[in-house]
Coordinates of C-alpha atoms in Angstrom, one line a residue:
M1 CA -0.1 0.0 0.0
V2 CA 1.4 3.4 -1.1
E3 CA 1.1 6.1 1.6
Y4 CA 0.3 9.6 0.6
R5 CA 2.7 12.3 1.9
E6 CA 2.6 16.2 1.4
P7 CA 5.5 17.3 -0.9
T8 CA 8.3 19.2 0.8
L9 CA 8.8 22.9 0.0
D10 CA 12.0 21.9 -1.9
E11 CA 10.0 19.4 -4.1
L12 CA 7.4 22.1 -4.8
L13 CA 9.9 24.8 -5.7
T14 CA 11.6 22.4 -8.3
E15 CA 8.5 21.4 -10.0
P16 CA 8.6 22.8 -13.7
M17 CA 4.9 24.2 -13.6
I18 CA 5.5 25.9 -10.3
R19 CA 8.7 27.5 -11.6
Q20 CA 6.9 28.7 -14.7
V21 CA 4.0 30.3 -12.5
M22 CA 6.6 31.9 -10.2
A23 CA 8.4 33.2 -13.0
S24 CA 5.4 34.6 -14.8
D25 CA 4.5 36.3 -11.3
G26 CA 8.0 37.6 -10.9
V27 CA 8.4 35.6 -7.6
D28 CA 11.8 34.1 -6.6
S29 CA 12.1 30.9 -4.7
A30 CA 14.1 32.7 -2.1
E31 CA 11.1 35.0 -1.5
I32 CA 9.0 32.0 -0.8
R33 CA 11.5 30.4 1.6
A34 CA 11.7 33.6 3.5
L35 CA 7.9 33.8 3.7
M36 CA 7.7 30.2 5.0
S37 CA 10.5 30.9 7.5
G38 CA 8.6 33.9 8.8
M39 CA 5.4 32.1 9.0
R40 CA 7.0 29.1 10.8
S41 CA 8.4 31.6 13.3
R42 CA 5.1 33.1 14.0
Q43 CA 3.4 29.8 14.2
S44 CA 5.9 28.5 16.8
W45 CA 5.4 31.6 18.9
I46 CA 1.6 31.3 18.6
K47 CA 1.6 27.5 19.7
Q48 CA 3.6 28.3 23.0
P49 CA 0.8 28.8 25.5
R50 CA 1.3 31.6 28.1
L51 CA -0.7 29.8 30.7
S52 CA -1.5 26.1 31.0
L53 CA -4.9 24.7 31.9
G54 CA -3.3 24.0 35.4
D55 CA -2.3 27.7 35.8
L56 CA -5.9 28.6 34.9
M57 CA -7.4 26.1 37.5
V58 CA -5.0 27.3 40.3
A59 CA -5.8 31.1 39.6
K60 CA -9.6 30.3 39.6
H61 CA -9.4 29.1 43.3

């Protein structure tokens, strides 16, 4: 049985059709990588909870 997996960013950025669309839009792969890196940084910041559920329960009592 073949498992489906999401393509990596490198795989996507080397696809001929993706490269053609990027070229027609004037987008460079370095710009995409920088955008994704920035999103990853913001996402990791958002995922870090400031308070845990335990902290909230203690604060309530």
